[in-house]
Coordinates of C-alpha atoms in Angstrom, one line a residue:
M1 CA -0.1 -0.2 0.2
N2 CA 2.7 2.2 0.6
Q3 CA 4.5 2.0 -3.3
N4 CA 0.9 3.2 -3.9
K5 CA 1.4 7.1 -4.0
L6 CA -2.7 7.8 -4.0
F7 CA -3.2 5.6 -0.8
N8 CA -0.2 7.1 0.7
R9 CA -0.9 10.5 0.1
T10 CA -4.4 9.6 1.8
R11 CA -2.4 7.9 4.5
W12 CA -0.9 11.4 5.5
Q13 CA -3.2 13.2 5.0
L14 CA -6.0 11.3 7.5
A15 CA -3.0 11.0 9.9
I16 CA -2.2 14.6 9.5
S17 CA -5.4 15.6 9.6
Y18 CA -6.6 13.5 12.7
A19 CA -3.0 14.9 14.5
A20 CA -4.4 18.5 14.1
V21 CA -8.1 18.1 15.4
M22 CA -6.4 15.9 18.5
G23 CA -3.9 19.1 19.0
L24 CA -6.4 21.5 18.8
I25 CA -9.3 19.4 21.6
L26 CA -5.8 18.6 23.9
S27 CA -5.1 22.8 23.3
L28 CA -8.5 24.0 24.2
L29 CA -8.3 20.5 27.4
G30 CA -4.8 21.7 28.3
F31 CA -6.2 25.7 28.6
G32 CA -9.2 24.5 30.4
V33 CA -7.8 22.6 32.7
Y34 CA -5.1 25.3 33.6
K35 CA -7.8 28.0 33.8
A36 CA -9.7 25.6 36.0
I37 CA -6.4 25.0 38.4
A38 CA -5.8 28.1 39.1
H39 CA -8.9 30.1 39.4
A40 CA -8.8 26.4 42.4
H41 CA -6.0 28.0 43.8
W42 CA -7.1 31.1 44.1
V43 CA -10.3 30.7 45.2
A44 CA -8.8 28.5 47.8
I45 CA -6.2 31.8 48.8
D46 CA -9.4 33.7 49.3
R47 CA -10.8 31.9 51.6
E48 CA -8.5 30.8 53.1
L49 CA -7.2 35.4 54.0
E50 CA -11.0 35.7 54.6
S51 CA -10.3 33.1 57.5
V52 CA -7.5 35.1 58.3
A53 CA -8.8 38.0 58.3
G54 CA -11.7 37.9 59.9
T55 CA -10.3 35.5 62.7
L56 CA -7.9 38.0 63.9
H57 CA -10.1 40.8 63.2
D58 CA -12.8 39.2 65.6
S59 CA -9.6 38.9 68.3
L60 CA -8.4 42.3 67.9
E61 CA -11.6 44.5 68.4
L62 CA -12.2 42.8 72.0
K63 CA -8.8 44.4 72.2
L64 CA -8.9 47.9 71.3
Q65 CA -9.9 50.4 73.3
Q66 CA -8.8 53.8 71.6
P67 CA -8.5 55.1 68.4
G68 CA -5.2 54.6 66.3
R69 CA -3.5 52.7 69.5
L70 CA -2.8 49.5 69.9
E71 CA -2.3 48.1 73.2
P72 CA -0.2 46.0 74.6
I73 CA -1.9 42.3 74.8
V74 CA -2.2 42.7 70.9
N75 CA 0.9 41.6 71.2
E76 CA -0.4 38.1 72.0
L77 CA -1.8 37.7 68.8
L78 CA 0.7 38.8 65.8
P79 CA 4.0 37.4 65.5
N80 CA 6.5 40.0 65.0
L81 CA 4.7 42.8 65.1
R82 CA 6.7 45.7 64.3
L83 CA 5.7 49.9 64.6
M84 CA 6.2 52.4 62.7
G85 CA 9.4 54.5 63.8
V86 CA 9.9 51.9 67.0
K87 CA 13.0 50.3 66.7
G88 CA 13.4 46.1 67.4
I89 CA 10.8 43.5 67.8
T90 CA 8.2 42.9 70.5
E91 CA 8.4 40.3 72.7
Q92 CA 6.4 36.9 70.8
L93 CA 5.1 34.6 73.1
P94 CA 5.4 31.1 72.0
S95 CA 4.2 29.9 68.3
R96 CA 1.2 26.8 69.8
H97 CA -0.2 31.2 71.0
I98 CA 0.1 33.2 67.4
L99 CA -2.1 31.8 64.0
S100 CA -0.6 29.2 62.4
A101 CA -1.0 30.7 58.2
I102 CA 0.4 33.6 59.9
N103 CA 3.5 32.5 61.2
Q104 CA 4.2 30.1 57.9
G105 CA 6.0 33.1 56.7
Y106 CA 4.7 34.0 53.2
Y107 CA 1.5 36.1 55.8
Y108 CA 2.0 39.6 56.7
I109 CA 0.2 42.4 59.0
R110 CA -1.2 46.3 58.6
L111 CA -2.5 48.2 60.8
F112 CA -3.5 51.2 59.5
D113 CA -5.1 54.3 61.8
D114 CA -8.8 56.3 60.4
S115 CA -6.6 58.8 58.2
G116 CA -5.0 56.0 56.2
K117 CA -1.9 55.6 58.4
L118 CA 0.6 52.5 58.5
I119 CA 1.1 52.5 62.6
A120 CA 2.4 48.7 62.1
T121 CA 3.2 45.7 60.7
A122 CA 3.2 41.8 61.2
G123 CA 4.3 38.8 60.2
A124 CA 6.5 38.4 57.2
Y125 CA 5.9 41.7 55.8
P126 CA 7.9 42.6 52.5
E127 CA 9.3 46.1 52.9
E128 CA 9.2 46.7 49.5
L129 CA 5.1 47.1 49.9
P130 CA 4.8 50.6 48.7
P131 CA 3.3 52.4 52.2
A132 CA 0.3 54.2 50.1
F133 CA -3.7 52.8 52.3
N134 CA -6.0 51.9 50.1
S135 CA -9.2 50.4 51.5
Q136 CA -10.3 48.0 48.8
Y137 CA -12.0 45.2 49.7
W138 CA -9.0 42.9 47.6
Q139 CA -6.2 43.9 46.3
T140 CA -3.4 42.3 44.4
I141 CA -0.6 44.4 44.2
T142 CA 3.1 44.1 42.8
D143 CA 6.2 45.1 44.8
T144 CA 9.5 47.1 43.6
K145 CA 10.9 43.7 43.3
G146 CA 7.8 42.2 41.3
N147 CA 6.8 40.6 43.2
V148 CA 2.7 39.9 43.4
Y149 CA 0.6 40.2 46.7
H150 CA -2.7 39.8 47.5
Q151 CA -4.2 41.3 50.2
I152 CA -7.5 42.0 52.2
S153 CA -8.9 45.0 54.5
V154 CA -11.3 44.9 57.3
A155 CA -11.8 47.7 58.6
L156 CA -11.2 48.0 62.3
H157 CA -13.7 49.8 65.0
T158 CA -13.0 49.7 69.4
Q159 CA -14.8 47.8 71.8
T160 CA -16.7 50.8 71.5
Q161 CA -18.0 50.9 68.5
Q162 CA -15.6 53.9 67.1
D163 CA -13.9 53.8 63.7
W164 CA -9.9 52.3 65.0
G165 CA -9.0 52.1 61.3
Y166 CA -7.7 49.6 59.2
F167 CA -6.7 46.6 59.3
Q168 CA -4.9 43.9 56.4
V169 CA -3.7 40.5 55.6
G170 CA -1.9 39.9 52.6
R171 CA 0.2 37.5 51.4
S172 CA 2.7 36.3 49.1
L173 CA 1.9 35.1 45.4
Q174 CA 5.2 33.5 44.7
D175 CA 3.8 29.8 45.5
F176 CA 0.8 30.4 43.1
N177 CA 3.3 31.3 41.1
D178 CA 5.3 29.0 40.7
Y179 CA 3.1 26.1 40.6
L180 CA 0.9 27.0 38.0
S181 CA 4.9 27.7 36.2
T182 CA 4.8 24.1 36.5
V183 CA 1.7 23.2 35.4
K184 CA 2.0 25.5 32.4
W185 CA 5.7 23.9 31.8
V186 CA 4.3 20.1 32.2
L187 CA 1.3 22.0 29.3
K188 CA 3.8 22.7 27.0
L189 CA 6.2 19.8 27.3
G190 CA 3.4 17.1 27.4
L191 CA 1.3 18.7 24.8
P192 CA 4.6 17.5 22.0
T193 CA 5.1 14.7 22.7
A194 CA 0.9 13.4 22.7
L195 CA 1.2 15.1 19.7
I196 CA 4.3 12.7 18.5
L197 CA 2.4 9.7 19.4
I198 CA -0.8 11.3 18.6
G199 CA 0.7 11.6 14.8
F200 CA 2.5 8.2 15.0
A201 CA -1.1 6.9 16.7
S202 CA -2.9 8.5 13.5
W203 CA 0.1 7.0 11.2
L204 CA -0.8 3.6 11.9
L205 CA -4.3 3.4 12.9
A206 CA -4.8 5.0 8.8
G207 CA -2.7 2.6 8.0
L208 CA -5.2 -0.3 8.3
A209 CA -8.2 1.7 8.1
M210 CA -7.2 1.5 4.9
K211 CA -5.9 -1.9 4.7
P212 CA -9.8 -3.0 4.1
I213 CA -10.0 -0.3 1.3
Y214 CA -6.7 -0.6 -0.5
S215 CA -7.8 -4.7 -0.4
S216 CA -11.5 -4.1 -2.1
Y217 CA -8.8 -1.0 -4.6
R218 CA -7.0 -4.2 -5.2
Q219 CA -9.6 -6.5 -6.5
I220 CA -11.2 -4.1 -8.4
Q221 CA -8.3 -3.8 -10.1
Q222 CA -7.8 -7.1 -11.1
F223 CA -11.3 -8.1 -11.8
T224 CA -11.2 -5.6 -14.0
A225 CA -8.0 -6.6 -15.6
D226 CA -9.6 -9.9 -15.8
A227 CA -13.5 -8.6 -16.9
A228 CA -11.6 -6.8 -20.5
H229 CA -9.2 -10.0 -20.6
E230 CA -12.5 -11.9 -20.9
L231 CA -14.4 -9.4 -23.2
R232 CA -11.4 -9.4 -25.1
T233 CA -11.1 -13.5 -26.3
P234 CA -14.4 -13.8 -28.2
L235 CA -14.0 -9.5 -29.4
A236 CA -10.8 -10.8 -31.0
A237 CA -11.4 -14.3 -32.2
S238 CA -14.9 -12.8 -33.7
Q239 CA -12.4 -9.6 -35.5
A240 CA -10.1 -11.8 -36.4
T241 CA -13.3 -14.0 -37.9
V242 CA -14.6 -11.5 -39.4
E243 CA -11.4 -9.7 -41.3
S244 CA -10.8 -13.5 -42.9
A245 CA -14.1 -13.3 -44.3
L246 CA -12.9 -10.4 -46.4
L247 CA -9.9 -11.1 -47.2
T248 CA -11.9 -14.4 -48.9
P249 CA -12.8 -12.6 -52.6
Q250 CA -15.3 -15.5 -52.8
L251 CA -17.3 -17.0 -49.9
D252 CA -20.0 -20.1 -50.5
E253 CA -22.5 -21.0 -48.9
K254 CA -20.4 -23.3 -46.5
E255 CA -18.0 -21.2 -45.7
A256 CA -20.6 -18.1 -45.1
R257 CA -22.5 -20.9 -42.3
E258 CA -19.1 -21.5 -40.9
I259 CA -18.1 -18.3 -40.6
L260 CA -21.7 -16.7 -38.8
R261 CA -21.6 -20.3 -36.2
T262 CA -17.9 -18.7 -35.5
V263 CA -19.8 -15.2 -34.3
E264 CA -22.7 -16.9 -33.1
R265 CA -20.1 -19.4 -30.9
Q266 CA -18.6 -16.2 -29.5
N267 CA -21.5 -14.2 -29.6
R268 CA -23.5 -16.1 -27.6
R269 CA -20.3 -16.1 -25.1
L270 CA -19.5 -12.5 -24.7
T271 CA -23.7 -12.2 -24.3
Q272 CA -22.8 -15.2 -21.3
L273 CA -20.1 -13.0 -20.0
V274 CA -21.8 -9.4 -20.0
A275 CA -24.7 -11.2 -18.6
D276 CA -22.5 -12.4 -15.7
L277 CA -21.0 -9.2 -14.7
L278 CA -24.1 -7.8 -14.9
L279 CA -25.4 -10.2 -12.0
L280 CA -23.2 -9.5 -10.0
A281 CA -23.6 -6.1 -9.8
R282 CA -26.6 -6.4 -9.5
M283 CA -26.2 -8.5 -6.5
D284 CA -23.3 -6.4 -5.1
N285 CA -25.8 -4.0 -4.2
Q286 CA -28.8 -5.1 -3.3
V287 CA -28.1 -9.4 -3.8
I288 CA -31.9 -10.0 -2.7
R289 CA -35.4 -8.6 -5.0
D290 CA -37.8 -6.8 -2.7
R291 CA -40.2 -9.8 -2.6
P292 CA -38.7 -13.1 -1.3
Q293 CA -40.0 -15.5 -2.0
L294 CA -41.4 -19.0 0.0
C295 CA -38.7 -21.7 -2.3
C296 CA -39.3 -25.6 -1.4
L297 CA -35.6 -27.1 -1.4
N298 CA -37.3 -30.5 -2.4
D299 CA -38.6 -29.5 -5.6
L300 CA -35.9 -27.5 -6.3
V301 CA -33.1 -30.6 -6.4
S302 CA -36.0 -32.4 -8.0
D303 CA -35.8 -30.5 -11.0
L304 CA -32.0 -29.6 -11.7
V305 CA -31.1 -34.1 -11.6
E306 CA -34.1 -34.1 -13.8
E307 CA -32.9 -31.4 -16.7
L308 CA -29.4 -31.9 -16.1
A309 CA -30.1 -36.0 -16.9
A310 CA -29.2 -35.1 -20.7
M311 CA -26.4 -33.3 -19.4
A312 CA -24.6 -36.2 -17.2
I313 CA -25.9 -38.4 -19.4
A314 CA -23.7 -37.0 -22.7
S315 CA -20.5 -36.7 -20.2
K316 CA -21.0 -40.5 -19.3
V317 CA -21.7 -39.6 -15.7
A318 CA -24.3 -40.9 -13.5
L319 CA -26.4 -37.8 -11.8
T320 CA -28.1 -39.0 -9.1
S321 CA -30.2 -37.3 -5.8
E322 CA -30.5 -38.3 -2.0
V323 CA -33.1 -36.7 0.2
R324 CA -32.3 -37.5 3.6
V325 CA -35.3 -35.9 5.6
Q326 CA -39.4 -36.4 5.4
Q327 CA -40.2 -33.4 5.8
Q328 CA -40.3 -30.1 3.0
L329 CA -37.3 -27.9 3.5
N330 CA -38.7 -24.5 2.6
V331 CA -36.8 -21.4 2.7
V332 CA -37.4 -17.5 1.9
G333 CA -35.2 -15.9 -1.2
N334 CA -35.5 -15.8 -5.0
S335 CA -35.7 -19.6 -6.2
D336 CA -33.9 -17.9 -9.4
Q337 CA -30.8 -16.9 -7.7
L338 CA -31.0 -20.4 -5.6
Y339 CA -31.7 -22.4 -9.1
R340 CA -28.9 -20.4 -10.3
L341 CA -26.6 -21.3 -7.4
V342 CA -27.7 -25.8 -7.2
A343 CA -27.2 -25.4 -10.7
N344 CA -23.5 -24.4 -11.1
L345 CA -22.6 -26.1 -8.2
I346 CA -24.5 -29.4 -10.8
V347 CA -22.6 -28.4 -13.8
N348 CA -19.5 -27.7 -12.3
A349 CA -19.3 -31.9 -10.7
I350 CA -20.3 -33.0 -14.0
Q351 CA -17.8 -31.1 -16.5
Y352 CA -14.9 -31.8 -13.7
T353 CA -16.2 -35.5 -14.0
P354 CA -14.3 -38.0 -16.2
A355 CA -17.0 -40.5 -18.6
G356 CA -18.2 -43.8 -15.7
G357 CA -17.8 -41.1 -12.9
K358 CA -20.6 -40.7 -10.3
V359 CA -22.4 -36.9 -9.4
T360 CA -24.7 -36.8 -6.9
V361 CA -26.7 -33.8 -4.8
I362 CA -27.6 -34.7 -1.2
L363 CA -30.6 -32.7 0.4
D364 CA -30.2 -32.8 4.1
C365 CA -30.6 -30.8 7.5
S366 CA -29.8 -29.5 11.0
H367 CA -29.8 -26.8 13.6
Q368 CA -32.9 -25.1 11.7
E369 CA -30.7 -25.1 8.1
A370 CA -31.1 -27.2 5.2
I371 CA -28.0 -28.9 4.3
V372 CA -27.5 -29.6 -0.3
Q373 CA -24.7 -31.0 -0.7
V374 CA -23.0 -31.7 -4.9
Q375 CA -20.4 -34.8 -4.8
D376 CA -18.6 -35.9 -7.2
T377 CA -15.8 -38.7 -8.4
G378 CA -14.0 -36.0 -10.1
I379 CA -10.6 -34.5 -10.5
G380 CA -10.5 -33.1 -7.1
I381 CA -8.8 -29.4 -6.3
A382 CA -5.6 -28.8 -5.0
A383 CA -5.4 -27.9 -1.4
A384 CA -3.9 -24.6 -2.7
D385 CA -6.4 -23.7 -5.5
L386 CA -9.4 -25.1 -2.9
E387 CA -8.3 -21.3 -1.4
R388 CA -9.4 -19.5 -4.7
I389 CA -11.9 -21.3 -6.3
F390 CA -14.5 -18.8 -5.3
D391 CA -12.6 -15.4 -6.1
R392 CA -14.2 -14.5 -9.5
F393 CA -12.2 -15.6 -12.7
Y394 CA -9.5 -17.9 -10.8
R395 CA -10.0 -21.0 -12.6
V396 CA -7.8 -24.9 -11.6
N397 CA -8.0 -25.8 -15.1
S398 CA -7.7 -23.7 -17.3
D399 CA -7.2 -24.8 -20.2
R400 CA -10.1 -27.3 -19.3
S401 CA -12.6 -24.7 -17.7
R402 CA -11.4 -22.5 -21.5
H403 CA -12.7 -25.7 -23.3
T404 CA -15.6 -25.6 -21.5
G405 CA -17.0 -22.7 -22.4
G406 CA -16.2 -21.5 -18.6
S407 CA -15.6 -17.7 -17.4
G408 CA -14.4 -18.7 -13.8
L409 CA -17.6 -16.8 -12.8
G410 CA -19.5 -19.6 -11.9
L411 CA -18.8 -20.1 -8.5
A412 CA -18.7 -16.5 -7.6
I413 CA -21.6 -16.3 -8.8
A414 CA -22.5 -19.1 -6.4
Q415 CA -20.5 -17.7 -2.9
T416 CA -22.6 -14.2 -2.9
I417 CA -26.2 -15.8 -3.6
A418 CA -24.9 -17.8 -0.8
R419 CA -24.9 -15.1 1.2
A420 CA -27.3 -12.9 0.4
H421 CA -29.8 -15.6 1.3
R422 CA -27.9 -15.5 4.7
G423 CA -26.7 -18.8 4.4
S424 CA -22.5 -20.3 3.7
L425 CA -20.8 -21.9 0.6
S426 CA -17.8 -24.2 1.6
A427 CA -15.8 -26.6 0.0
R428 CA -13.5 -30.0 0.8
S429 CA -12.0 -31.3 -2.1
E430 CA -8.7 -34.2 -2.7
L431 CA -7.0 -34.0 -5.4
G432 CA -7.6 -37.3 -8.2
S433 CA -10.3 -38.5 -5.5
G434 CA -13.5 -36.3 -6.3
S435 CA -15.0 -32.7 -4.4
T436 CA -18.3 -32.0 -2.3
F437 CA -19.7 -28.7 -2.6
L438 CA -21.4 -28.0 0.9
L439 CA -24.5 -25.4 1.1
Q440 CA -25.9 -24.0 4.1
L441 CA -29.2 -22.1 4.4
P442 CA -31.4 -21.2 6.6
L443 CA -34.7 -22.8 7.0

């Protein structure tokens, strides 16, 4: 198949198209996964900030007595509390008294008075943050080094519900950005790797998908070549006969009749071949007619044995039938096609059985199936040929087949008819010992 430019190009196109579509789908999926992960982590950060801010806010408001003034007891709540303008760090209590999130190293706290002046900081406060106050509830800010922080601002009140100022809890987004960078790299490396694997798999799958098509294409090519050869033979013979007649100055009546008989014989052979080809073409599209009939195989076998008896006598072959059932065996199908199927089998058996031989047609049934066997004591079929005898235009013995006028379509037609009736046709043979053709049809 790879040597055929048409199929090779089509295979590449299928593989590239499939890989492109899958790449687009995976890209959209990867983008969606990235956005979902980022959103989930962002929501988790917001909830964590709100939880920390809410807990500290409620605890602080219980200890604030005057606006803009921090009570000493606030040191118990905030780690590393630093008052603006005061050097050093206040005394810390053991870590069990400090909120665990604040003690993780990337949270910070800022306290502003009611006018927006920074009073104190706590936690891992980055010095690069601008001291300007913004009362917006959620804020995402960047320091002078380009580091990004996310913070929440909450109003503070004293124990007497006076406005004290504002309380901000923020955290660094460095770990968040590092995690998203890792996800990006995984997607950036994973997508090309997946596309390479998909492209390779697409190439293999396209080849597997096109194998039946290529096989059918080769069969059509072979069928066309064989049909052209079979049609050319009688046409060439007729042409040669006519040309020889035209070159003869004078033809007597006997010669003219002989020429006409030759032309008529070749024309009959050509007509039969075309009819067989048309039958196969029709059966490939619509095997059984729209109105199937109930066919009695007992009558069909009896009629065929009676009609072909003269042919068997002329070939000095004994043709007999053997019915092994008492009841009538009826099948649903086309009676004309079934008639031709069994007739082809019997005619082949007679033609390939030497004088003095015997052909037996057996009718039987088993497991809701009618069985028709055609046994002969003829020349047999070699094992190498047995697998191909149902191929169109295939001849086991070309010289004998041409002598009998066959075109190699008889068994192909029989096989097609059998499959059209949901049945099967098989053969077993031994060279020099005869052959048996087995037809099985559902009752």
